[in-house]
Amino acid sequence: MMQQEDRIGGDESDVESLTSASLRDAHRFRAQFSGMVRQRAYIFDGDGKYYNKEWDLKEGTGKEFCWYHVELPKGNQKLSQSAQHLIDVLCPPLKLQDILSLVSNGPFCGHVDGALVFRVNSPGPASSSFTFKIAARITQNSVITVSLGRVPRLGFSPMGQSLLSEVPSVDSPSYYRGEQKERSGIVIEEHVLEFLLTMNHSEEADNPVPSSVSNLVVHIIDTHVDQLQDVVTKLEIELDAVELEMDRGGFAMKKQMLDDRRFPKLHLNLQRLLQVIAHGEQVFPRVKEKCSTKPWFLAEDINSLEELIGRLRRLKENVGFIANRVTAIQAGLDSWQAEQINRKLYYLSFLSIIFLPLSIITGVFGMNVGGVPWTGQNKPELADGFRNVMYICLIMLVVVLSCVGFPALYSRIASWWRMRAMNRNWSLNRRSFQKRPNIVQERRGYLRL
């Protein structure tokens, strides 16, 4: 009995040590992943105002609703690490099935634990500029979203912080009557202008504040479509610049493009982008269908979702046009490379035309025929041995040419024989056709050919 009690006491101590070790590991896990993701929390009063709030993952009451956004780091990390990040910031109150529904790859739209969950997550590497992840968990008074990297115009900021509302000024000084004139307004540099030209939307400070959860859902999907549109616009500008460089550039630039495999990589990225758009075409109509059954989802927001789905379809067609342009540019580079190879082969064949007769002459007159039969110089009856060797070489050459030219000669003879047979059949049919009018007059009917 004492041994059993000692064994039981030892088992209890082992369990306590394992529990304490797991608690230490969990504490170390939270300390390790804390601060690696960006978090935003807003509370909306339903009357067009919002406030920043603490990260407590609580739902709003009455007209108020809350929004919690998690921004995963964009780097070379595994999908399991992203799941660990979400477990660190969303658990509790979320469960493991909620985390998996938000972080998994591929399209999804359905109800998980009473909440509507949708995701459009592409399976590409997280560090790629063509990998997009957006997922949302929607209830009547709260929305939790997860994105990969920063999504432009997704958040909210005060109205006075918008760059688009400022009076711009160029960086170069202006002169009036020989004197330098100071310009008022904020200075916009060139790289900032290039970035603003690729934007198809306003900034965060210009976002209308949602007054309901349905407005917020439309805003989230709208920013996702805008982000895809920005990528497509940058691709169009890049392709225009590349086409201009190819028209002006020379041998070195085109060879560099071929060595870097620039356009095959771009074509692969376009396929990833098309996959993201296809996932959106699958998910967002289902989101509209499921949201239309919710009493708190407004009818005007249903129409807004329909417009966003139409934008996504038109964006897919535009990406298809860009893929065709990339294929045409790559075909032009391939034809240029083939032309360069053909030109080098032409130069090589020209050199062979020059040196081949010389090599034949030197080979013939440089032969040592002393050990060849019929070439004994000390025998008068074999004085013509060199001539006999030339005859043998000529006979071998005729045999080789006959073997090479026999298929072509056979095809010509066969085609001539077929044409002769067809002409003979045509002459016989013509003679028989000339004899038929009497028969036609007797029958007084139509002739069936």
JSON list of N, CA, C and O in Angstrom, two decimals, residues 56-96:
[
{"chain": "A", "resi": 56, "resn": "ASP", "atom": "N", "xyz": [-10.45, 44.23, -26.60]},
{"chain": "A", "resi": 56, "resn": "ASP", "atom": "CA", "xyz": [-11.10, 43.31, -25.66]},
{"chain": "A", "resi": 56, "resn": "ASP", "atom": "C", "xyz": [-12.02, 42.32, -26.37]},
{"chain": "A", "resi": 56, "resn": "ASP", "atom": "O", "xyz": [-12.56, 41.41, -25.71]},
{"chain": "A", "resi": 57, "resn": "LEU", "atom": "N", "xyz": [-12.22, 42.47, -27.69]},
{"chain": "A", "resi": 57, "resn": "LEU", "atom": "CA", "xyz": [-13.03, 41.55, -28.50]},
{"chain": "A", "resi": 57, "resn": "LEU", "atom": "C", "xyz": [-14.47, 41.44, -28.00]},
{"chain": "A", "resi": 57, "resn": "LEU", "atom": "O", "xyz": [-15.10, 40.39, -28.14]},
{"chain": "A", "resi": 58, "resn": "LYS", "atom": "N", "xyz": [-14.98, 42.51, -27.43]},
{"chain": "A", "resi": 58, "resn": "LYS", "atom": "CA", "xyz": [-16.37, 42.53, -26.99]},
{"chain": "A", "resi": 58, "resn": "LYS", "atom": "C", "xyz": [-17.26, 43.08, -28.10]},
{"chain": "A", "resi": 58, "resn": "LYS", "atom": "O", "xyz": [-16.81, 43.87, -28.92]},
{"chain": "A", "resi": 59, "resn": "GLU", "atom": "N", "xyz": [-18.52, 42.65, -28.09]},
{"chain": "A", "resi": 59, "resn": "GLU", "atom": "CA", "xyz": [-19.48, 43.14, -29.08]},
{"chain": "A", "resi": 59, "resn": "GLU", "atom": "C", "xyz": [-20.15, 44.41, -28.59]},
{"chain": "A", "resi": 59, "resn": "GLU", "atom": "O", "xyz": [-20.20, 44.70, -27.39]},
{"chain": "A", "resi": 60, "resn": "GLY", "atom": "N", "xyz": [-20.66, 45.18, -29.56]},
{"chain": "A", "resi": 60, "resn": "GLY", "atom": "CA", "xyz": [-21.37, 46.39, -29.21]},
{"chain": "A", "resi": 60, "resn": "GLY", "atom": "C", "xyz": [-22.77, 46.10, -28.70]},
{"chain": "A", "resi": 60, "resn": "GLY", "atom": "O", "xyz": [-23.29, 44.99, -28.80]},
{"chain": "A", "resi": 61, "resn": "THR", "atom": "N", "xyz": [-23.40, 47.13, -28.17]},
{"chain": "A", "resi": 61, "resn": "THR", "atom": "CA", "xyz": [-24.76, 47.02, -27.64]},
{"chain": "A", "resi": 61, "resn": "THR", "atom": "C", "xyz": [-25.63, 48.07, -28.32]},
{"chain": "A", "resi": 61, "resn": "THR", "atom": "O", "xyz": [-25.19, 49.19, -28.58]},
{"chain": "A", "resi": 62, "resn": "GLY", "atom": "N", "xyz": [-26.86, 47.68, -28.60]},
{"chain": "A", "resi": 62, "resn": "GLY", "atom": "CA", "xyz": [-27.80, 48.60, -29.23]},
{"chain": "A", "resi": 62, "resn": "GLY", "atom": "C", "xyz": [-27.38, 48.93, -30.65]},
{"chain": "A", "resi": 62, "resn": "GLY", "atom": "O", "xyz": [-27.15, 48.05, -31.48]},
{"chain": "A", "resi": 63, "resn": "LYS", "atom": "N", "xyz": [-27.27, 50.24, -30.93]},
{"chain": "A", "resi": 63, "resn": "LYS", "atom": "CA", "xyz": [-26.84, 50.67, -32.27]},
{"chain": "A", "resi": 63, "resn": "LYS", "atom": "C", "xyz": [-25.33, 50.58, -32.45]},
{"chain": "A", "resi": 63, "resn": "LYS", "atom": "O", "xyz": [-24.84, 50.64, -33.58]},
{"chain": "A", "resi": 64, "resn": "GLU", "atom": "N", "xyz": [-24.60, 50.45, -31.36]},
{"chain": "A", "resi": 64, "resn": "GLU", "atom": "CA", "xyz": [-23.14, 50.41, -31.45]},
{"chain": "A", "resi": 64, "resn": "GLU", "atom": "C", "xyz": [-22.68, 49.05, -31.97]},
{"chain": "A", "resi": 64, "resn": "GLU", "atom": "O", "xyz": [-23.28, 48.02, -31.70]},
{"chain": "A", "resi": 65, "resn": "PHE", "atom": "N", "xyz": [-21.59, 49.09, -32.72]},
{"chain": "A", "resi": 65, "resn": "PHE", "atom": "CA", "xyz": [-20.95, 47.85, -33.18]},
{"chain": "A", "resi": 65, "resn": "PHE", "atom": "C", "xyz": [-19.44, 48.08, -33.22]},
{"chain": "A", "resi": 65, "resn": "PHE", "atom": "O", "xyz": [-18.97, 49.22, -33.36]},
{"chain": "A", "resi": 66, "resn": "CYS", "atom": "N", "xyz": [-18.69, 47.01, -33.06]},
{"chain": "A", "resi": 66, "resn": "CYS", "atom": "CA", "xyz": [-17.23, 47.06, -32.94]},
{"chain": "A", "resi": 66, "resn": "CYS", "atom": "C", "xyz": [-16.58, 46.38, -34.13]},
{"chain": "A", "resi": 66, "resn": "CYS", "atom": "O", "xyz": [-17.16, 45.47, -34.75]},
{"chain": "A", "resi": 67, "resn": "TRP", "atom": "N", "xyz": [-15.38, 46.83, -34.41]},
{"chain": "A", "resi": 67, "resn": "TRP", "atom": "CA", "xyz": [-14.58, 46.23, -35.48]},
{"chain": "A", "resi": 67, "resn": "TRP", "atom": "C", "xyz": [-13.17, 46.01, -34.97]},
{"chain": "A", "resi": 67, "resn": "TRP", "atom": "O", "xyz": [-12.51, 46.93, -34.49]},
{"chain": "A", "resi": 68, "resn": "TYR", "atom": "N", "xyz": [-12.70, 44.76, -35.10]},
{"chain": "A", "resi": 68, "resn": "TYR", "atom": "CA", "xyz": [-11.35, 44.37, -34.68]},
{"chain": "A", "resi": 68, "resn": "TYR", "atom": "C", "xyz": [-10.62, 43.83, -35.92]},
{"chain": "A", "resi": 68, "resn": "TYR", "atom": "O", "xyz": [-11.10, 42.88, -36.55]},
{"chain": "A", "resi": 69, "resn": "HIS", "atom": "N", "xyz": [-9.49, 44.44, -36.21]},
{"chain": "A", "resi": 69, "resn": "HIS", "atom": "CA", "xyz": [-8.73, 44.06, -37.40]},
{"chain": "A", "resi": 69, "resn": "HIS", "atom": "C", "xyz": [-7.33, 43.61, -37.00]},
{"chain": "A", "resi": 69, "resn": "HIS", "atom": "O", "xyz": [-6.66, 44.27, -36.19]},
{"chain": "A", "resi": 70, "resn": "VAL", "atom": "N", "xyz": [-6.92, 42.47, -37.58]},
{"chain": "A", "resi": 70, "resn": "VAL", "atom": "CA", "xyz": [-5.59, 41.89, -37.34]},
{"chain": "A", "resi": 70, "resn": "VAL", "atom": "C", "xyz": [-4.83, 41.92, -38.66]},
{"chain": "A", "resi": 70, "resn": "VAL", "atom": "O", "xyz": [-5.34, 41.42, -39.68]},
{"chain": "A", "resi": 71, "resn": "GLU", "atom": "N", "xyz": [-3.63, 42.49, -38.63]},
{"chain": "A", "resi": 71, "resn": "GLU", "atom": "CA", "xyz": [-2.78, 42.58, -39.83]},
{"chain": "A", "resi": 71, "resn": "GLU", "atom": "C", "xyz": [-1.58, 41.66, -39.65]},
{"chain": "A", "resi": 71, "resn": "GLU", "atom": "O", "xyz": [-0.69, 41.93, -38.84]},
{"chain": "A", "resi": 72, "resn": "LEU", "atom": "N", "xyz": [-1.59, 40.53, -40.36]},
{"chain": "A", "resi": 72, "resn": "LEU", "atom": "CA", "xyz": [-0.50, 39.56, -40.25]},
{"chain": "A", "resi": 72, "resn": "LEU", "atom": "C", "xyz": [0.75, 40.08, -40.93]},
{"chain": "A", "resi": 72, "resn": "LEU", "atom": "O", "xyz": [0.68, 40.81, -41.92]},
{"chain": "A", "resi": 73, "resn": "PRO", "atom": "N", "xyz": [1.93, 39.73, -40.41]},
{"chain": "A", "resi": 73, "resn": "PRO", "atom": "CA", "xyz": [3.17, 40.20, -41.05]},
{"chain": "A", "resi": 73, "resn": "PRO", "atom": "C", "xyz": [3.37, 39.57, -42.41]},
{"chain": "A", "resi": 73, "resn": "PRO", "atom": "O", "xyz": [3.04, 38.40, -42.63]},
{"chain": "A", "resi": 74, "resn": "LYS", "atom": "N", "xyz": [3.92, 40.34, -43.31]},
{"chain": "A", "resi": 74, "resn": "LYS", "atom": "CA", "xyz": [4.14, 39.88, -44.68]},
{"chain": "A", "resi": 74, "resn": "LYS", "atom": "C", "xyz": [5.61, 39.45, -44.80]},
{"chain": "A", "resi": 74, "resn": "LYS", "atom": "O", "xyz": [6.50, 40.29, -44.94]},
{"chain": "A", "resi": 75, "resn": "GLY", "atom": "N", "xyz": [5.86, 38.17, -44.74]},
{"chain": "A", "resi": 75, "resn": "GLY", "atom": "CA", "xyz": [7.22, 37.66, -44.79]},
{"chain": "A", "resi": 75, "resn": "GLY", "atom": "C", "xyz": [7.22, 36.18, -45.09]},
{"chain": "A", "resi": 75, "resn": "GLY", "atom": "O", "xyz": [6.17, 35.57, -45.36]},
{"chain": "A", "resi": 76, "resn": "ASN", "atom": "N", "xyz": [8.40, 35.59, -45.05]},
{"chain": "A", "resi": 76, "resn": "ASN", "atom": "CA", "xyz": [8.54, 34.16, -45.32]},
{"chain": "A", "resi": 76, "resn": "ASN", "atom": "C", "xyz": [8.19, 33.37, -44.07]},
{"chain": "A", "resi": 76, "resn": "ASN", "atom": "O", "xyz": [9.04, 33.04, -43.24]},
{"chain": "A", "resi": 77, "resn": "GLN", "atom": "N", "xyz": [6.91, 33.09, -43.92]},
{"chain": "A", "resi": 77, "resn": "GLN", "atom": "CA", "xyz": [6.45, 32.34, -42.77]},
{"chain": "A", "resi": 77, "resn": "GLN", "atom": "C", "xyz": [5.46, 31.27, -43.22]},
{"chain": "A", "resi": 77, "resn": "GLN", "atom": "O", "xyz": [4.82, 31.39, -44.26]},
{"chain": "A", "resi": 78, "resn": "LYS", "atom": "N", "xyz": [5.34, 30.25, -42.39]},
{"chain": "A", "resi": 78, "resn": "LYS", "atom": "CA", "xyz": [4.43, 29.15, -42.69]},
{"chain": "A", "resi": 78, "resn": "LYS", "atom": "C", "xyz": [3.01, 29.52, -42.30]},
{"chain": "A", "resi": 78, "resn": "LYS", "atom": "O", "xyz": [2.77, 30.47, -41.55]},
{"chain": "A", "resi": 79, "resn": "LEU", "atom": "N", "xyz": [2.07, 28.73, -42.81]},
{"chain": "A", "resi": 79, "resn": "LEU", "atom": "CA", "xyz": [0.67, 28.97, -42.48]},
{"chain": "A", "resi": 79, "resn": "LEU", "atom": "C", "xyz": [0.40, 28.69, -41.01]},
{"chain": "A", "resi": 79, "resn": "LEU", "atom": "O", "xyz": [-0.44, 29.36, -40.39]},
{"chain": "A", "resi": 80, "resn": "SER", "atom": "N", "xyz": [1.12, 27.73, -40.44]},
{"chain": "A", "resi": 80, "resn": "SER", "atom": "CA", "xyz": [0.95, 27.43, -39.02]},
{"chain": "A", "resi": 80, "resn": "SER", "atom": "C", "xyz": [1.40, 28.60, -38.14]},
{"chain": "A", "resi": 80, "resn": "SER", "atom": "O", "xyz": [0.81, 28.85, -37.08]},
{"chain": "A", "resi": 81, "resn": "GLN", "atom": "N", "xyz": [2.42, 29.34, -38.58]},
{"chain": "A", "resi": 81, "resn": "GLN", "atom": "CA", "xyz": [2.84, 30.51, -37.81]},
{"chain": "A", "resi": 81, "resn": "GLN", "atom": "C", "xyz": [1.78, 31.60, -37.84]},
{"chain": "A", "resi": 81, "resn": "GLN", "atom": "O", "xyz": [1.54, 32.28, -36.83]},
{"chain": "A", "resi": 82, "resn": "SER", "atom": "N", "xyz": [1.12, 31.78, -38.99]},
{"chain": "A", "resi": 82, "resn": "SER", "atom": "CA", "xyz": [0.00, 32.73, -39.04]},
{"chain": "A", "resi": 82, "resn": "SER", "atom": "C", "xyz": [-1.12, 32.32, -38.11]},
{"chain": "A", "resi": 82, "resn": "SER", "atom": "O", "xyz": [-1.73, 33.17, -37.43]},
{"chain": "A", "resi": 83, "resn": "ALA", "atom": "N", "xyz": [-1.40, 31.01, -38.05]},
{"chain": "A", "resi": 83, "resn": "ALA", "atom": "CA", "xyz": [-2.42, 30.53, -37.12]},
{"chain": "A", "resi": 83, "resn": "ALA", "atom": "C", "xyz": [-2.01, 30.79, -35.67]},
{"chain": "A", "resi": 83, "resn": "ALA", "atom": "O", "xyz": [-2.85, 31.15, -34.83]},
{"chain": "A", "resi": 84, "resn": "GLN", "atom": "N", "xyz": [-0.74, 30.65, -35.36]},
{"chain": "A", "resi": 84, "resn": "GLN", "atom": "CA", "xyz": [-0.26, 30.95, -34.01]},
{"chain": "A", "resi": 84, "resn": "GLN", "atom": "C", "xyz": [-0.42, 32.43, -33.67]},
{"chain": "A", "resi": 84, "resn": "GLN", "atom": "O", "xyz": [-0.77, 32.79, -32.54]},
{"chain": "A", "resi": 85, "resn": "HIS", "atom": "N", "xyz": [-0.15, 33.29, -34.64]},
{"chain": "A", "resi": 85, "resn": "HIS", "atom": "CA", "xyz": [-0.36, 34.72, -34.42]},
{"chain": "A", "resi": 85, "resn": "HIS", "atom": "C", "xyz": [-1.83, 35.01, -34.07]},
{"chain": "A", "resi": 85, "resn": "HIS", "atom": "O", "xyz": [-2.13, 35.78, -33.14]},
{"chain": "A", "resi": 86, "resn": "LEU", "atom": "N", "xyz": [-2.76, 34.40, -34.81]},
{"chain": "A", "resi": 86, "resn": "LEU", "atom": "CA", "xyz": [-4.18, 34.64, -34.55]},
{"chain": "A", "resi": 86, "resn": "LEU", "atom": "C", "xyz": [-4.61, 34.06, -33.22]},
{"chain": "A", "resi": 86, "resn": "LEU", "atom": "O", "xyz": [-5.45, 34.65, -32.51]},
{"chain": "A", "resi": 87, "resn": "ILE", "atom": "N", "xyz": [-4.08, 32.90, -32.86]},
{"chain": "A", "resi": 87, "resn": "ILE", "atom": "CA", "xyz": [-4.42, 32.33, -31.56]},
{"chain": "A", "resi": 87, "resn": "ILE", "atom": "C", "xyz": [-3.95, 33.25, -30.44]},
{"chain": "A", "resi": 87, "resn": "ILE", "atom": "O", "xyz": [-4.62, 33.41, -29.41]},
{"chain": "A", "resi": 88, "resn": "ASP", "atom": "N", "xyz": [-2.82, 33.89, -30.66]},
{"chain": "A", "resi": 88, "resn": "ASP", "atom": "CA", "xyz": [-2.28, 34.78, -29.63]},
{"chain": "A", "resi": 88, "resn": "ASP", "atom": "C", "xyz": [-3.16, 36.00, -29.41]},
{"chain": "A", "resi": 88, "resn": "ASP", "atom": "O", "xyz": [-3.32, 36.46, -28.26]},
{"chain": "A", "resi": 89, "resn": "VAL", "atom": "N", "xyz": [-3.75, 36.56, -30.47]},
{"chain": "A", "resi": 89, "resn": "VAL", "atom": "CA", "xyz": [-4.49, 37.82, -30.33]},
{"chain": "A", "resi": 89, "resn": "VAL", "atom": "C", "xyz": [-6.01, 37.63, -30.28]},
{"chain": "A", "resi": 89, "resn": "VAL", "atom": "O", "xyz": [-6.71, 38.55, -29.86]},
{"chain": "A", "resi": 90, "resn": "LEU", "atom": "N", "xyz": [-6.53, 36.47, -30.69]},
{"chain": "A", "resi": 90, "resn": "LEU", "atom": "CA", "xyz": [-7.99, 36.29, -30.77]},
{"chain": "A", "resi": 90, "resn": "LEU", "atom": "C", "xyz": [-8.54, 35.25, -29.80]},
{"chain": "A", "resi": 90, "resn": "LEU", "atom": "O", "xyz": [-9.77, 35.09, -29.71]},
{"chain": "A", "resi": 91, "resn": "CYS", "atom": "N", "xyz": [-7.68, 34.50, -29.14]},
{"chain": "A", "resi": 91, "resn": "CYS", "atom": "CA", "xyz": [-8.14, 33.47, -28.21]},
{"chain": "A", "resi": 91, "resn": "CYS", "atom": "C", "xyz": [-7.76, 33.86, -26.78]},
{"chain": "A", "resi": 91, "resn": "CYS", "atom": "O", "xyz": [-6.55, 34.08, -26.53]},
{"chain": "A", "resi": 92, "resn": "PRO", "atom": "N", "xyz": [-8.72, 33.80, -25.85]},
{"chain": "A", "resi": 92, "resn": "PRO", "atom": "CA", "xyz": [-10.17, 33.76, -26.07]},
{"chain": "A", "resi": 92, "resn": "PRO", "atom": "C", "xyz": [-10.69, 35.11, -26.56]},
{"chain": "A", "resi": 92, "resn": "PRO", "atom": "O", "xyz": [-9.94, 36.07, -26.57]},
{"chain": "A", "resi": 93, "resn": "PRO", "atom": "N", "xyz": [-11.93, 35.22, -27.00]},
{"chain": "A", "resi": 93, "resn": "PRO", "atom": "CA", "xyz": [-13.05, 34.29, -26.88]},
{"chain": "A", "resi": 93, "resn": "PRO", "atom": "C", "xyz": [-13.21, 33.33, -28.06]},
{"chain": "A", "resi": 93, "resn": "PRO", "atom": "O", "xyz": [-14.05, 32.44, -28.01]},
{"chain": "A", "resi": 94, "resn": "LEU", "atom": "N", "xyz": [-12.45, 33.53, -29.15]},
{"chain": "A", "resi": 94, "resn": "LEU", "atom": "CA", "xyz": [-12.65, 32.65, -30.31]},
{"chain": "A", "resi": 94, "resn": "LEU", "atom": "C", "xyz": [-12.11, 31.27, -30.02]},
{"chain": "A", "resi": 94, "resn": "LEU", "atom": "O", "xyz": [-11.19, 31.08, -29.20]},
{"chain": "A", "resi": 95, "resn": "LYS", "atom": "N", "xyz": [-12.65, 30.29, -30.74]},
{"chain": "A", "resi": 95, "resn": "LYS", "atom": "CA", "xyz": [-12.23, 28.90, -30.61]},
{"chain": "A", "resi": 95, "resn": "LYS", "atom": "C", "xyz": [-11.33, 28.52, -31.77]},
{"chain": "A", "resi": 95, "resn": "LYS", "atom": "O", "xyz": [-11.11, 29.30, -32.69]},
{"chain": "A", "resi": 96, "resn": "LEU", "atom": "N", "xyz": [-10.83, 27.29, -31.70]},
{"chain": "A", "resi": 96, "resn": "LEU", "atom": "CA", "xyz": [-9.89, 26.84, -32.73]},
{"chain": "A", "resi": 96, "resn": "LEU", "atom": "C", "xyz": [-10.55, 26.76, -34.10]},
{"chain": "A", "resi": 96, "resn": "LEU", "atom": "O", "xyz": [-9.94, 27.08, -35.12]}
]
